[in-house]
XYZ file of C-alpha atoms in Angstrom:
405
model
C 31.434 -16.441 -23.441
C 30.637 -12.742 -23.579
C 32.050 -10.821 -20.622
C 29.359 -8.942 -18.690
C 29.879 -5.743 -16.673
C 27.536 -6.621 -13.783
C 28.453 -7.586 -10.229
C 26.248 -10.627 -9.820
C 25.155 -12.761 -6.876
C 26.023 -16.454 -7.355
C 23.444 -19.168 -6.735
C 24.182 -20.615 -3.256
C 25.127 -24.268 -3.016
C 22.784 -25.006 -0.119
C 19.718 -22.911 -0.881
C 16.205 -23.997 0.071
C 14.485 -25.132 -3.126
C 10.978 -24.501 -1.868
C 8.751 -21.583 -2.777
C 5.771 -19.784 -1.303
C 3.002 -21.962 0.121
C -0.055 -22.408 -2.075
C -2.383 -20.465 0.234
C -0.520 -17.213 -0.510
C -1.891 -17.288 -4.064
C -5.578 -17.058 -3.151
C -5.859 -15.365 0.269
C -7.891 -12.105 0.139
C -6.365 -10.939 3.426
C -2.844 -11.470 2.107
C -3.736 -9.607 -1.061
C -4.789 -6.618 1.068
C -1.464 -6.837 2.885
C 0.422 -6.916 -0.425
C -1.422 -3.774 -1.452
C -0.244 -1.844 1.604
C 3.209 -3.358 2.158
C 4.305 -3.918 -1.435
C 2.574 -2.286 -4.360
C 1.830 1.156 -2.921
C 5.268 1.410 -1.296
C 7.418 0.342 -4.267
C 8.256 2.150 -7.482
C 5.864 1.580 -10.376
C 6.556 2.419 -14.028
C 4.036 4.770 -15.663
C 5.588 5.467 -19.047
C 8.281 7.493 -20.755
C 8.870 11.189 -21.284
C 8.501 10.501 -25.002
C 4.844 9.676 -24.353
C 4.288 13.317 -23.359
C 6.166 15.581 -25.770
C 3.906 18.655 -25.429
C 2.614 20.742 -22.553
C -0.707 19.327 -21.398
C 0.074 15.741 -22.446
C -0.689 13.254 -19.686
C -0.545 9.582 -18.717
C -2.800 7.979 -16.101
C -1.905 5.069 -13.845
C -4.201 3.214 -11.437
C -2.998 0.857 -8.721
C -5.314 -0.852 -6.214
C -7.561 2.089 -5.408
C -4.981 4.814 -5.970
C -5.020 6.934 -9.112
C -2.156 8.928 -10.584
C -1.861 11.352 -13.454
C 1.533 12.393 -14.826
C 1.488 15.591 -16.885
C 3.910 17.885 -18.669
C 3.471 21.517 -17.635
C 3.787 24.699 -19.673
C 7.316 24.992 -18.310
C 8.216 21.585 -19.786
C 8.477 19.935 -16.367
C 6.840 16.523 -15.843
C 4.905 16.208 -12.570
C 2.777 13.522 -10.918
C -0.442 14.066 -9.005
C -3.242 12.070 -7.467
C -5.978 11.900 -10.095
C -8.458 13.369 -7.598
C -10.275 16.677 -7.796
C -9.921 18.489 -4.467
C -13.651 19.232 -4.470
C -15.323 15.805 -4.506
C -12.561 13.422 -5.603
C -13.631 12.913 -9.217
C -11.030 11.923 -11.789
C -9.686 15.101 -13.335
C -8.649 13.071 -16.405
C -10.198 9.850 -17.647
C -8.530 7.200 -19.792
C -4.982 5.969 -20.196
C -3.481 9.034 -21.874
C -4.540 12.293 -23.429
C -4.021 16.032 -23.708
C -5.337 19.014 -21.751
C -5.278 22.232 -23.726
C -4.096 24.972 -21.404
C -5.749 23.677 -18.230
C -7.215 20.652 -16.444
C -10.988 20.894 -16.057
C -12.714 18.495 -13.673
C -15.635 16.931 -15.560
C -17.839 16.803 -12.432
C -18.246 20.435 -11.394
C -15.743 22.285 -13.542
C -12.968 23.111 -11.111
C -9.997 24.287 -13.175
C -6.355 23.452 -12.486
C -3.226 24.779 -14.148
C -0.925 22.271 -15.807
C 1.403 22.478 -12.804
C -1.413 21.218 -10.565
C -2.250 24.529 -8.895
C -5.903 25.492 -8.624
C -6.865 28.181 -11.095
C -10.404 28.511 -9.854
C -13.538 26.762 -8.603
C -16.859 26.947 -10.381
C -19.101 29.473 -8.569
C -16.370 30.342 -6.064
C -18.636 32.560 -3.958
C -20.591 29.466 -2.899
C -17.569 28.203 -0.932
C -17.071 31.172 1.343
C -13.370 31.878 1.793
C -11.512 29.421 -0.486
C -7.725 29.769 -0.616
C -6.604 28.498 -3.997
C -3.109 27.697 -2.726
C -4.611 25.123 -0.359
C -6.517 23.209 -3.018
C -4.066 22.288 -5.748
C -3.837 18.686 -6.959
C -1.989 16.520 -4.437
C 1.509 15.596 -5.650
C 2.834 12.026 -5.804
C 6.475 11.051 -5.398
C 7.945 10.721 -8.889
C 11.355 10.183 -10.480
C 12.600 9.943 -14.047
C 15.407 7.561 -14.991
C 16.740 7.636 -18.570
C 13.346 8.903 -19.726
C 11.232 6.338 -17.862
C 8.781 7.754 -15.317
C 8.305 6.105 -11.914
C 5.783 6.897 -9.188
C 5.385 5.691 -5.612
C 2.113 6.283 -3.758
C 3.543 5.810 -0.244
C 7.021 6.006 1.234
C 8.683 2.606 1.100
C 11.864 0.596 1.598
C 13.378 1.150 -1.840
C 15.934 3.950 -2.285
C 15.631 6.614 -4.965
C 15.201 5.293 -8.485
C 18.588 6.693 -9.501
C 20.292 4.786 -6.679
C 18.214 1.641 -7.099
C 18.739 1.334 -10.854
C 22.357 2.514 -10.908
C 23.544 -0.953 -12.106
C 21.471 -0.405 -15.266
C 22.704 3.125 -15.957
C 25.581 2.276 -18.316
C 23.440 -0.049 -20.461
C 20.524 2.397 -20.558
C 22.916 5.159 -21.617
C 24.409 2.969 -24.356
C 20.927 2.198 -25.690
C 19.989 5.899 -25.597
C 16.753 5.118 -23.792
C 16.126 8.725 -22.789
C 15.528 9.548 -26.485
C 12.947 6.820 -27.174
C 9.687 7.595 -28.950
C 6.406 5.732 -28.417
C 5.223 3.164 -30.927
C 1.737 4.316 -31.832
C -1.172 1.911 -31.315
C 1.003 -0.816 -29.792
C 0.301 -0.269 -26.111
C -1.061 -3.588 -24.969
C -2.998 -5.097 -22.118
C -4.381 -8.508 -21.171
C -6.355 -9.664 -18.159
C -5.802 -13.098 -16.647
C -7.800 -15.022 -13.998
C -4.696 -15.546 -11.862
C -2.876 -14.167 -8.861
C -0.153 -11.739 -9.905
C 2.562 -13.935 -8.359
C 1.792 -16.754 -10.794
C 2.649 -14.404 -13.670
C 5.869 -13.266 -12.006
C 6.856 -16.841 -11.141
C 6.824 -17.757 -14.827
C 8.724 -14.660 -15.888
C 11.372 -14.942 -13.167
C 13.161 -17.986 -14.565
C 14.573 -19.164 -17.875
C 14.425 -22.896 -17.162
C 11.193 -23.152 -19.179
C 12.470 -21.317 -22.275
C 13.899 -24.356 -24.081
C 10.590 -26.226 -24.149
C 7.857 -23.621 -23.682
C 9.217 -20.911 -26.020
C 10.372 -22.491 -29.289
C 10.799 -19.098 -30.969
C 13.104 -17.790 -28.256
C 14.980 -21.076 -28.170
C 15.654 -20.737 -31.899
C 16.601 -17.088 -31.430
C 19.210 -17.369 -28.686
C 19.165 -20.950 -27.431
C 21.962 -21.902 -25.060
C 23.365 -18.371 -24.884
C 20.539 -17.274 -22.557
C 21.589 -16.356 -19.004
C 19.821 -15.132 -15.853
C 21.932 -12.876 -13.637
C 21.080 -11.771 -10.093
C 22.046 -8.339 -8.769
C 21.503 -6.540 -5.460
C 18.213 -4.941 -4.325
C 15.938 -7.312 -6.201
C 17.371 -6.433 -9.604
C 18.082 -9.006 -12.294
C 19.407 -9.090 -15.836
C 18.460 -11.811 -18.311
C 20.238 -11.829 -21.648
C 20.508 -13.941 -24.779
C 22.479 -13.394 -27.977
C 21.282 -14.194 -31.476
C 23.180 -14.995 -34.653
C 22.402 -16.504 -38.008
C 21.720 -20.176 -37.643
C 19.222 -22.819 -38.687
C 16.032 -21.177 -37.424
C 12.852 -22.591 -38.953
C 10.390 -20.127 -37.442
C 9.549 -17.515 -40.091
C 9.746 -14.534 -37.735
C 12.999 -15.656 -36.104
C 14.706 -16.514 -39.379
C 13.842 -13.164 -40.943
C 14.510 -11.177 -37.786
C 18.049 -12.508 -37.544
C 18.535 -11.782 -41.232
C 17.349 -8.135 -41.213
C 18.293 -6.920 -37.725
C 20.829 -4.160 -38.455
C 24.177 -4.250 -36.635
C 24.716 -1.858 -33.729
C 28.486 -1.199 -33.631
C 27.765 1.748 -31.333
C 26.742 -0.629 -28.528
C 29.216 -2.246 -26.120
C 30.097 -5.831 -26.991
C 27.763 -7.452 -24.445
C 24.722 -5.656 -25.934
C 25.379 -6.349 -29.599
C 22.927 -8.877 -31.069
C 21.374 -9.223 -27.614
C 17.876 -9.328 -26.193
C 18.146 -8.038 -22.655
C 15.580 -8.022 -19.838
C 16.116 -5.803 -16.786
C 13.955 -6.819 -13.815
C 12.753 -4.512 -11.038
C 11.214 -5.908 -7.851
C 8.361 -6.530 -7.418
C 6.572 -6.478 -10.781
C 8.289 -4.687 -13.691
C 10.657 -5.600 -16.532
C 12.380 -3.495 -19.205
C 12.874 -5.567 -22.369
C 15.345 -4.126 -24.864
C 16.468 -5.284 -28.293
C 18.813 -3.526 -30.703
C 15.736 -2.077 -32.478
C 13.596 -0.814 -29.617
C 12.392 -1.233 -26.068
C 9.351 -1.891 -23.952
C 8.417 -2.216 -20.325
C 5.817 -4.602 -19.003
C 4.378 -5.217 -15.571
C 1.639 -6.970 -13.641
C -1.057 -4.738 -12.133
C -2.968 -6.783 -9.551
C -6.742 -6.304 -9.622
C -7.734 -8.891 -7.005
C -6.472 -12.095 -5.394
C -7.329 -14.010 -8.574
C -7.237 -11.333 -11.251
C -4.261 -9.584 -12.860
C -3.838 -7.104 -15.693
C -0.716 -7.439 -17.821
C 0.235 -4.142 -19.365
C 3.140 -2.296 -20.945
C 4.273 0.199 -23.561
C 6.535 -0.116 -26.587
C 9.104 2.362 -27.905
C 11.284 2.909 -30.952
C 14.558 4.636 -31.703
C 14.252 8.221 -33.043
C 16.562 7.413 -35.996
C 14.551 4.375 -37.074
C 15.074 3.261 -40.683
C 12.840 1.005 -42.755
C 15.131 -1.924 -41.966
C 15.063 -1.166 -38.251
C 11.273 -0.844 -38.345
C 10.977 -4.236 -40.050
C 13.277 -5.846 -37.477
C 11.258 -4.279 -34.659
C 8.029 -5.650 -36.168
C 9.512 -9.146 -36.380
C 10.738 -8.878 -32.779
C 7.194 -7.906 -31.803
C 5.830 -11.016 -33.504
C 8.270 -13.239 -31.622
C 7.430 -11.523 -28.353
C 3.662 -11.808 -28.993
C 3.899 -15.598 -29.290
C 6.123 -15.746 -26.200
C 3.644 -13.695 -24.172
C 0.744 -15.961 -25.154
C 2.762 -19.012 -24.109
C 3.623 -17.462 -20.736
C 0.006 -16.488 -20.116
C -1.104 -20.091 -20.494
C 1.676 -21.273 -18.194
C 0.576 -18.706 -15.611
C -2.996 -19.992 -15.725
C -1.916 -23.619 -15.270
C 0.454 -22.708 -12.449
C -2.165 -20.669 -10.638
C -4.752 -23.445 -10.953
C -2.428 -25.847 -9.158
C -2.364 -23.647 -6.050
C -5.893 -24.761 -5.140
C -5.257 -28.461 -5.699
C -4.903 -30.683 -2.627
C -2.357 -32.706 -4.588
C 0.045 -29.751 -4.895
C 2.939 -30.338 -2.482
C 4.913 -27.181 -3.137
C 7.824 -26.099 -5.307
C 11.079 -27.978 -5.814
C 13.243 -25.607 -7.797
C 16.187 -26.015 -10.156
C 19.281 -23.829 -9.932
C 17.946 -22.305 -13.144
C 14.868 -21.155 -11.174
C 16.769 -19.365 -8.443
C 15.308 -16.053 -9.626
C 11.854 -17.296 -8.638
C 13.060 -18.285 -5.174
C 14.853 -14.970 -4.791
C 11.655 -13.079 -5.593
C 9.765 -15.130 -3.011
C 12.452 -14.357 -0.430
C 11.975 -10.647 -1.115
C 8.249 -10.985 -0.485
C 8.800 -12.929 2.740
C 11.182 -10.314 4.090
C 8.457 -7.694 3.693
C 5.577 -9.946 4.782
C 6.922 -12.753 7.001
C 3.434 -14.249 7.297
C 4.304 -15.835 3.935
C 6.766 -18.089 5.752
C 3.871 -19.988 7.363
C 3.172 -23.332 5.735
C -0.487 -23.158 6.758
C -2.667 -20.117 6.256
C -3.596 -18.227 9.418
C -7.270 -17.278 9.810
C -8.121 -14.501 7.388
C -9.253 -12.157 10.155
C -5.910 -12.627 11.965
C -3.537 -12.538 9.007
C -2.439 -8.927 9.399
C -1.910 -9.378 13.131
C 0.034 -12.603 12.530
C 2.263 -10.716 10.141
C 2.948 -7.970 12.693
C 3.772 -10.556 15.340
C 6.264 -12.236 13.030
C 7.887 -8.900 12.184
C 8.592 -8.433 15.896
C 10.243 -11.841 16.193
C 13.901 -12.618 15.401
C 14.618 -13.053 11.723
C 13.131 -16.097 10.115
C 15.281 -18.352 7.979
C 13.670 -19.476 4.772
């Protein structure tokens, strides 16, 4: 068994094998609470510095009514702002990514901002009376960069700084050289599912289903796969591949052509590794490249799956081929998980559904649910409170002694 350098939390012997009650997957009032208590107050991944190599390059990120733009300035510094013109609130950039040559020009009335977010000038400035430019720059958003990956947080929240939070990943990320990654052109991806975001995360948070639901992954790393639980909602899932009797075309050829990485520590050689970040993001890394993916909730029953893919700067033809084959394997896996998410979410409205009864191999799912209940104890209620009282019920439970669940 490969020795791993992580301090992990063992699965308790006497843990409660239940999960969240079904009503939490389709309550509009709870979804509003998740917006305010979870998604806007926790770190979200926007992209990578490699996505913005030049001054004026930008990435946009929307989350439940909030809009961010991350841009590289003329001084080379990456900054994050609310994607809101200070005049009437129009988007100052539109789309997922792009480039502003020299300045940001609001498409509504032509207010002009410098690449560092400061206001250069308003159109027809005399019509505003006394307008102090220093008071009308783009509003900044809290942002951190960790090994090249860019994180934003719209509101102050319970998580520590990204550097502190993700410290257990630092050695692996350094070994992979993630700060030097380059984007894979035309392979950003997105999919929209008619499900609550938690149904997607429930599927992704456990490896119990891999053996049956993901034949390609089972052929790739089979019984070597392990889920590991760390502090602060972090997790590491890892599986090792080697030449075997794979029948799947992509798996068989991937294992054959994947170039060795003697520069990596032993536990990362011939490994596919997934680094989870509560509540909704995963970094998936193979010897050939990396990606992040996450769920962006759009409504109680609608979720966008999105992510970006990256390559090594020293990529050879062999590495590129291996990365393509890994992408094929991952594409099939994603399609399988999407169907499982739909089926799981459908069950939450069935009167026959009696709740979860989880395996030890699904402890990651339970652990994620526990994290949600600590933030929003209303989720501990077996029956849904009235929608108009849900927020108040949650506040009342926060004021009570700790619940056990």
